[in-house]
XYZ file of C-alpha atoms in Angstrom:
470
model
C 53.512 -28.506 -21.174
C 50.584 -27.037 -19.402
C 47.671 -26.418 -22.133
C 47.535 -22.515 -21.849
C 44.907 -21.296 -19.533
C 41.296 -20.741 -20.790
C 40.592 -17.022 -21.555
C 38.768 -15.266 -18.713
C 35.246 -15.347 -19.816
C 33.755 -12.035 -20.556
C 31.357 -10.443 -17.950
C 27.864 -12.054 -18.228
C 25.402 -9.736 -20.055
C 22.661 -8.888 -17.794
C 19.313 -7.336 -19.243
C 16.611 -6.212 -16.996
C 13.269 -4.886 -18.466
C 11.413 -2.613 -16.289
C 12.802 0.452 -14.203
C 10.496 0.069 -11.420
C 11.331 -0.196 -7.991
C 11.767 -4.431 -8.518
C 13.951 -3.778 -11.865
C 16.099 -1.164 -10.490
C 16.639 -2.936 -6.978
C 17.743 -5.809 -9.069
C 20.156 -3.702 -10.841
C 21.412 -1.935 -7.808
C 21.818 -5.232 -5.990
C 23.810 -6.796 -8.652
C 26.215 -3.602 -8.873
C 26.468 -2.935 -5.209
C 26.824 -6.353 -3.851
C 28.505 -8.249 -6.737
C 29.905 -5.861 -9.290
C 27.812 -6.996 -11.875
C 26.854 -4.506 -14.186
C 23.492 -4.552 -16.033
C 21.349 -2.513 -18.736
C 17.752 -1.870 -17.503
C 15.009 -1.200 -20.454
C 12.155 1.246 -19.676
C 9.273 1.773 -21.969
C 8.483 4.836 -19.956
C 10.171 8.209 -20.401
C 10.868 8.021 -16.342
C 12.344 5.394 -13.960
C 10.201 4.478 -11.010
C 7.026 2.559 -12.410
C 4.271 2.812 -9.544
C 7.005 4.325 -6.982
C 6.417 7.914 -8.124
C 5.831 11.028 -5.796
C 4.038 13.991 -6.505
C 6.105 17.281 -6.135
C 5.212 21.165 -6.252
C 1.751 20.454 -7.166
C 0.043 21.368 -3.866
C 1.050 24.120 -1.260
C 3.027 24.015 1.777
C 5.598 21.850 0.117
C 3.212 18.897 0.065
C 4.603 15.607 -1.146
C 1.981 12.898 -2.110
C 2.323 9.289 -3.790
C 0.800 9.050 -7.127
C 1.323 5.046 -6.505
C 2.660 2.921 -3.755
C 2.493 5.193 -0.811
C 2.741 2.704 2.574
C 5.328 0.979 4.219
C 4.387 -1.603 6.817
C 6.772 -2.277 9.909
C 7.528 -5.877 8.779
C 8.673 -4.504 5.148
C 12.354 -5.198 6.017
C 13.685 -5.130 2.365
C 11.863 -1.639 1.865
C 13.015 -0.280 5.272
C 16.504 -1.517 4.917
C 17.007 -0.306 1.405
C 15.945 3.221 2.668
C 18.198 3.452 5.284
C 21.344 1.943 2.996
C 20.246 5.086 0.789
C 20.634 7.405 3.588
C 16.654 8.151 3.808
C 14.440 8.723 6.705
C 11.116 7.519 7.421
C 8.063 9.310 8.595
C 5.306 7.761 10.685
C 1.898 8.374 9.032
C 0.360 5.398 10.364
C -1.929 4.506 7.434
C -3.121 8.103 6.521
C -4.391 8.518 9.950
C -3.623 10.147 13.123
C -2.219 7.280 15.284
C -4.736 6.056 17.757
C -7.445 7.776 16.442
C -10.820 6.053 14.955
C -11.508 5.619 11.433
C -14.963 6.606 10.140
C -17.222 4.104 8.664
C -20.225 5.365 6.715
C -22.596 2.864 5.287
C -25.988 3.397 3.644
C -25.624 6.736 4.342
C -25.330 6.911 7.633
C -22.537 6.421 10.483
C -21.491 2.969 11.314
C -19.917 3.558 14.577
C -16.566 1.721 15.336
C -17.999 0.130 18.388
C -20.737 -1.422 16.306
C -18.315 -2.278 13.728
C -16.131 -4.007 16.423
C -19.029 -5.899 18.069
C -20.001 -7.314 14.468
C -16.367 -8.432 13.801
C -16.626 -10.357 17.053
C -19.566 -12.338 15.607
C -17.844 -13.148 12.469
C -14.103 -13.637 14.077
C -14.329 -17.154 14.492
C -15.442 -17.823 10.889
C -12.181 -15.999 10.053
C -9.971 -17.750 12.185
C -11.399 -21.067 11.272
C -10.671 -20.517 7.485
C -7.106 -19.125 8.203
C -6.591 -22.528 10.128
C -8.323 -24.523 7.134
C -6.306 -22.535 4.169
C -3.000 -21.635 6.069
C -1.122 -18.627 4.218
C -0.396 -18.982 1.852
C -2.112 -21.393 -0.558
C 0.062 -21.553 -3.562
C -0.189 -23.982 -6.769
C 2.167 -26.313 -5.444
C 1.166 -26.031 -1.773
C -2.542 -25.985 -0.735
C -5.108 -27.809 1.368
C -8.806 -29.018 0.073
C -10.513 -26.200 2.196
C -7.888 -23.824 0.413
C -9.061 -25.045 -3.116
C -12.905 -24.540 -1.969
C -12.381 -21.237 -0.039
C -10.109 -19.978 -3.213
C -12.793 -21.046 -5.707
C -15.643 -18.773 -3.446
C -16.061 -15.131 -4.212
C -15.684 -12.647 -1.220
C -19.220 -11.867 -1.924
C -20.390 -15.632 -1.436
C -18.335 -15.716 1.693
C -19.700 -12.895 3.189
C -23.300 -14.158 2.319
C -22.572 -17.441 3.869
C -20.638 -16.286 6.972
C -21.621 -12.711 7.997
C -25.098 -12.451 10.045
C -27.376 -10.716 7.918
C -25.308 -11.580 4.777
C -24.770 -9.135 2.154
C -27.183 -6.688 3.448
C -25.498 -6.091 6.756
C -23.238 -3.169 7.448
C -20.497 -5.096 8.465
C -20.380 -7.112 4.833
C -20.638 -3.766 3.166
C -17.665 -2.357 4.757
C -15.822 -5.601 3.982
C -16.758 -5.158 0.458
C -15.081 -1.527 0.251
C -12.364 -2.944 2.335
C -11.238 -5.758 -0.094
C -11.866 -3.268 -2.996
C -9.298 -0.757 -1.568
C -6.677 -3.671 -0.892
C -6.859 -5.505 -4.094
C -8.861 -3.176 -6.383
C -11.560 -5.704 -8.121
C -15.045 -5.677 -7.405
C -15.749 -8.174 -4.322
C -17.694 -10.472 -6.987
C -14.316 -10.937 -8.773
C -12.183 -11.840 -6.173
C -11.263 -14.791 -3.929
C -12.576 -15.108 -0.945
C -8.960 -16.093 0.593
C -8.350 -12.063 -0.066
C -10.487 -11.427 2.591
C -9.525 -14.108 4.964
C -5.913 -13.153 4.607
C -6.588 -9.591 5.093
C -8.338 -10.039 8.830
C -7.446 -13.635 9.817
C -4.608 -12.282 12.035
C -6.505 -9.701 14.087
C -7.370 -10.163 17.304
C -11.132 -10.755 18.393
C -11.723 -7.884 20.503
C -10.312 -5.233 17.746
C -11.506 -5.000 13.957
C -8.635 -2.348 13.564
C -6.399 -2.374 11.564
C -9.392 -2.871 9.365
C -7.191 -3.479 6.373
C -4.770 -6.068 8.358
C -1.494 -4.074 8.682
C -0.178 -0.871 10.244
C 0.812 0.924 6.847
C 3.036 2.779 9.655
C 5.768 4.533 7.463
C 6.369 6.486 4.236
C 9.763 7.676 2.794
C 10.361 11.247 3.772
C 10.365 13.570 0.849
C 8.707 11.064 -1.158
C 8.846 7.423 -1.640
C 10.617 7.590 -5.189
C 13.646 9.047 -3.585
C 14.215 5.268 -3.381
C 14.516 5.175 -7.191
C 16.749 8.138 -7.579
C 19.131 7.270 -4.990
C 19.547 3.881 -6.423
C 20.053 5.203 -10.145
C 22.586 7.752 -8.794
C 24.505 4.405 -7.420
C 24.540 2.813 -10.745
C 27.067 3.294 -13.744
C 25.882 6.204 -15.807
C 23.753 4.978 -18.543
C 22.402 1.983 -16.952
C 19.032 2.705 -17.638
C 17.877 3.362 -21.118
C 14.406 4.798 -21.536
C 11.662 4.416 -24.429
C 12.221 0.744 -24.762
C 9.054 -1.125 -24.959
C 9.431 -5.161 -25.137
C 7.559 -6.770 -27.780
C 9.231 -10.048 -28.040
C 10.974 -12.563 -25.691
C 13.140 -15.510 -27.301
C 15.080 -18.233 -25.601
C 18.229 -19.414 -28.191
C 19.607 -22.709 -28.519
C 23.054 -21.458 -27.159
C 21.296 -20.500 -23.998
C 20.969 -16.922 -24.360
C 17.782 -14.543 -24.258
C 17.021 -12.502 -27.338
C 14.752 -9.394 -26.167
C 13.243 -7.484 -28.787
C 12.480 -3.745 -28.188
C 10.198 -1.157 -30.151
C 12.181 2.050 -29.944
C 10.080 5.064 -31.917
C 9.851 3.530 -35.328
C 12.197 0.633 -35.165
C 12.989 -2.282 -33.312
C 15.842 -3.046 -31.447
C 17.326 -6.968 -30.415
C 19.392 -7.315 -27.419
C 20.959 -10.556 -26.701
C 21.959 -11.397 -23.135
C 23.191 -14.288 -20.872
C 20.643 -13.558 -18.036
C 17.449 -11.813 -18.152
C 15.192 -10.358 -15.209
C 11.669 -9.563 -16.427
C 10.706 -6.989 -14.288
C 7.556 -5.571 -15.849
C 3.719 -6.597 -14.837
C 2.272 -9.536 -16.701
C -0.396 -7.418 -17.697
C 2.008 -5.710 -20.134
C 4.300 -8.887 -20.452
C 1.099 -10.686 -21.911
C 0.887 -8.356 -25.044
C 4.395 -9.627 -26.050
C 5.327 -12.465 -28.411
C 6.465 -15.349 -26.065
C 6.231 -17.985 -29.091
C 10.048 -18.584 -28.720
C 10.288 -18.035 -24.821
C 10.597 -21.500 -24.072
C 8.077 -20.748 -20.871
C 6.131 -23.564 -19.374
C 2.429 -23.807 -20.258
C 1.793 -22.711 -16.439
C 3.678 -19.662 -16.769
C 2.157 -18.704 -20.038
C -1.412 -19.244 -18.396
C -0.229 -17.133 -15.268
C 0.921 -14.358 -17.587
C -2.384 -14.297 -19.387
C -4.483 -14.534 -16.429
C -3.272 -13.034 -13.271
C -4.158 -9.055 -13.170
C -4.174 -6.220 -11.544
C -6.637 -4.167 -9.569
C -8.029 -0.786 -10.720
C -7.191 1.261 -7.456
C -6.850 4.773 -8.423
C -6.588 8.091 -6.439
C -7.735 11.478 -6.375
C -6.041 14.046 -4.202
C -7.641 17.040 -3.140
C -6.055 19.975 -1.057
C -7.786 21.413 1.742
C -6.977 24.539 3.794
C -8.053 22.718 7.060
C -8.378 19.309 7.911
C -12.284 18.945 9.463
C -11.695 15.136 10.670
C -8.942 16.215 12.955
C -11.321 19.147 14.598
C -13.804 16.435 14.825
C -11.764 13.828 16.732
C -11.051 11.288 14.078
C -7.835 10.235 12.144
C -8.844 10.719 8.649
C -9.389 7.243 7.187
C -12.777 6.881 5.968
C -15.067 3.924 4.283
C -18.300 3.931 2.629
C -20.258 1.645 0.443
C -18.603 0.452 -2.653
C -21.025 2.350 -4.616
C -19.212 5.264 -2.915
C -15.512 6.381 -2.910
C -15.173 3.141 -1.133
C -12.166 4.476 0.865
C -9.804 7.484 1.628
C -7.619 9.121 3.844
C -5.044 11.868 4.947
C -2.350 12.242 2.401
C -0.298 14.481 4.952
C -0.949 12.839 8.310
C 2.693 13.540 9.101
C 2.651 17.208 8.123
C 1.940 20.276 10.400
C -1.843 21.578 10.727
C -4.122 23.190 9.441
C -3.964 22.490 5.631
C -3.725 19.043 4.169
C -4.768 16.789 1.133
C -7.416 14.094 1.407
C -6.930 11.181 -1.077
C -10.145 9.222 -2.182
C -9.098 5.795 -3.066
C -11.710 4.142 -5.377
C -11.590 0.736 -7.302
C -13.427 -1.613 -9.206
C -15.903 -0.827 -12.003
C -16.459 2.708 -11.272
C -12.682 3.455 -11.671
C -12.923 1.648 -15.079
C -15.381 3.892 -16.643
C -13.314 6.992 -15.960
C -12.344 8.950 -19.083
C -9.292 10.871 -19.796
C -5.594 11.117 -19.320
C -4.401 8.503 -16.363
C -2.379 11.512 -14.757
C -3.220 14.946 -14.121
C -5.735 17.688 -12.441
C -8.865 15.715 -11.586
C -11.895 16.376 -13.533
C -13.589 19.344 -11.625
C -17.295 17.509 -11.691
C -15.602 14.282 -10.179
C -13.917 16.423 -7.609
C -17.200 17.778 -6.534
C -19.070 14.695 -6.580
C -16.451 12.932 -4.178
C -16.454 16.064 -2.126
C -20.339 15.740 -1.670
C -19.827 12.136 -0.426
C -17.186 13.204 2.002
C -19.020 16.299 3.376
C -21.535 14.341 5.751
C -19.202 12.344 6.818
C -16.359 15.101 7.647
C -18.587 18.283 7.750
C -16.516 21.529 6.440
C -14.698 19.733 4.070
C -16.447 21.280 0.606
C -15.908 24.761 2.060
C -12.217 23.620 2.685
C -11.150 22.837 -0.569
C -8.673 25.046 -2.260
C -9.660 24.045 -5.888
C -6.381 22.234 -6.162
C -6.588 18.466 -7.323
C -4.883 15.591 -9.001
C -5.780 12.136 -10.268
C -3.981 9.116 -10.465
C -5.979 6.476 -12.783
C -3.546 3.416 -12.791
C -5.907 1.282 -14.764
C -5.651 3.775 -17.781
C -1.898 3.872 -17.567
C -0.267 1.876 -20.605
C 2.604 0.616 -18.769
C 1.099 -1.069 -15.893
C -2.809 -1.376 -17.055
C -3.773 -1.406 -13.332
C -2.648 -0.823 -9.870
C -1.244 -4.028 -7.955
C -2.027 -7.854 -8.096
C -5.464 -8.882 -7.196
C -6.488 -12.657 -6.972
C -9.531 -13.606 -8.738
C -11.344 -16.938 -7.975
C -9.234 -19.996 -8.099
C -5.975 -17.910 -8.786
C -4.175 -18.783 -5.510
C -4.337 -22.449 -5.565
C -4.066 -22.711 -9.497
C -1.341 -19.913 -10.294
C -0.151 -17.976 -6.861
C 3.538 -18.632 -6.793
C 4.216 -19.513 -10.667
C 5.106 -15.925 -11.240
C 8.374 -16.384 -9.528
C 9.680 -19.260 -11.058
C 12.474 -18.936 -13.581
C 12.425 -20.169 -16.646
C 15.705 -21.011 -18.197
C 17.772 -18.140 -17.977
C 14.880 -15.761 -17.549
C 14.053 -14.467 -13.887
C 11.059 -12.742 -12.890
C 10.956 -9.670 -10.250
C 7.997 -7.314 -9.670
C 5.456 -7.161 -6.857
C 3.162 -9.433 -8.698
C 5.974 -12.358 -8.051
C 6.135 -11.844 -4.289
C 4.226 -14.539 -2.482
C 4.139 -12.360 0.601
C 4.175 -8.707 -0.277
C 2.472 -8.416 -3.402
C 0.522 -5.250 -3.963
C 3.400 -3.174 -1.766
C 6.264 -1.594 -2.591
C 8.333 -4.106 -0.551
C 7.077 -6.767 -2.977
C 8.912 -5.098 -5.691
C 12.106 -4.326 -3.465
C 12.383 -8.140 -2.302
C 11.486 -9.690 -5.464
C 14.098 -7.593 -7.174
C 16.938 -8.723 -4.451
C 15.570 -12.348 -4.938
C 16.067 -12.438 -8.795
C 19.461 -10.466 -8.633
C 21.010 -13.174 -6.236
C 19.667 -15.898 -8.432
C 21.160 -14.258 -11.362
C 24.500 -13.875 -9.111
C 24.129 -17.460 -8.250
C 23.920 -18.800 -11.833
């Protein structure tokens, strides 16, 4: 007689921690592609994490982004997701009118693009040589000796050595603000590879795009429509809010126990597979003593951090930069606002919103709530810096503003990934490696797209596929 056929195993229990873009895309992919249900546990009272749009605050129906704003042409995972969700993309060209020049304002005077471009020509070979010696991307397991040496240098050390005139030159000062805008920490706190990888692919005769990417698109109606549309396609109740992860344990039978603080109590959840899609800046505060994670993973969790990039949006009745023939993107010394752009480049004139985008130590010193109307004194200070660059902005200010200080946000404790000296060749790539039945997602786990919404989306898909295969 045949042995009784084994009972069909129950559907695997999949737990996902973090309802940002990465965690939601993992849940969405599992459900839509494989029919695998999951539960997503979110510490905050809203989903989306750093993908969060600001609506109904400014006039004219302007929608701006609290967090991740720009989507590059090569961000296929995000563009495909938007398309599949029935969303359209608007061309914003990095917060600037396409084909119009940026404005560089260094040491209180105009640093014309033609001058900056000439200075770029003088340092181009140094970028190319270092990119060839340390091919993208240097990681903990694939690296060159030159890559290790460059990784251990700071951006400031690189600029002092390689740029004619060193750190005193206007080009070096522009580059300091450039890496701060792109990664978020002071240039002496960043790996020199951050700078090499930013501009190493630009052509010899074009410093533009100074940030190394086209940052061409944003989602029409707000990027967080990606979030709400994915949630709409998930089973009701998939996302549970107010669940703060406090411990991860892998048990002898292969299951994963996740402990959450919920109000005044602690809830334990046991899953067959877990995806941790929260930043390491918050995961490192959890009890990982029974996680079974490797020493290298524990070190990455403890040490790999986020930059401090933050935003101050100011509404203007008109856009003086357009009248003056500029696209709206502006850079100053790092002691100033560093970088800013037209938040509304896809919207009709005349009114608009300008976004100041400072990072580093000046942002860490800010006081007050992470999200809300910007302090008046701060707005006045930044407008005073912008006034000589685009005369007329102060008079055009409508009195409406908003500030997003991600460094002070308890659920991210920063903006997006920034590699410190030594971290590419010692730790980069470790974040994505599974540990037993625990998988990892989030922009910090994406080797090619960290710091972008696309890093979250593609890493969520990667983790979901790994769970489905297992």
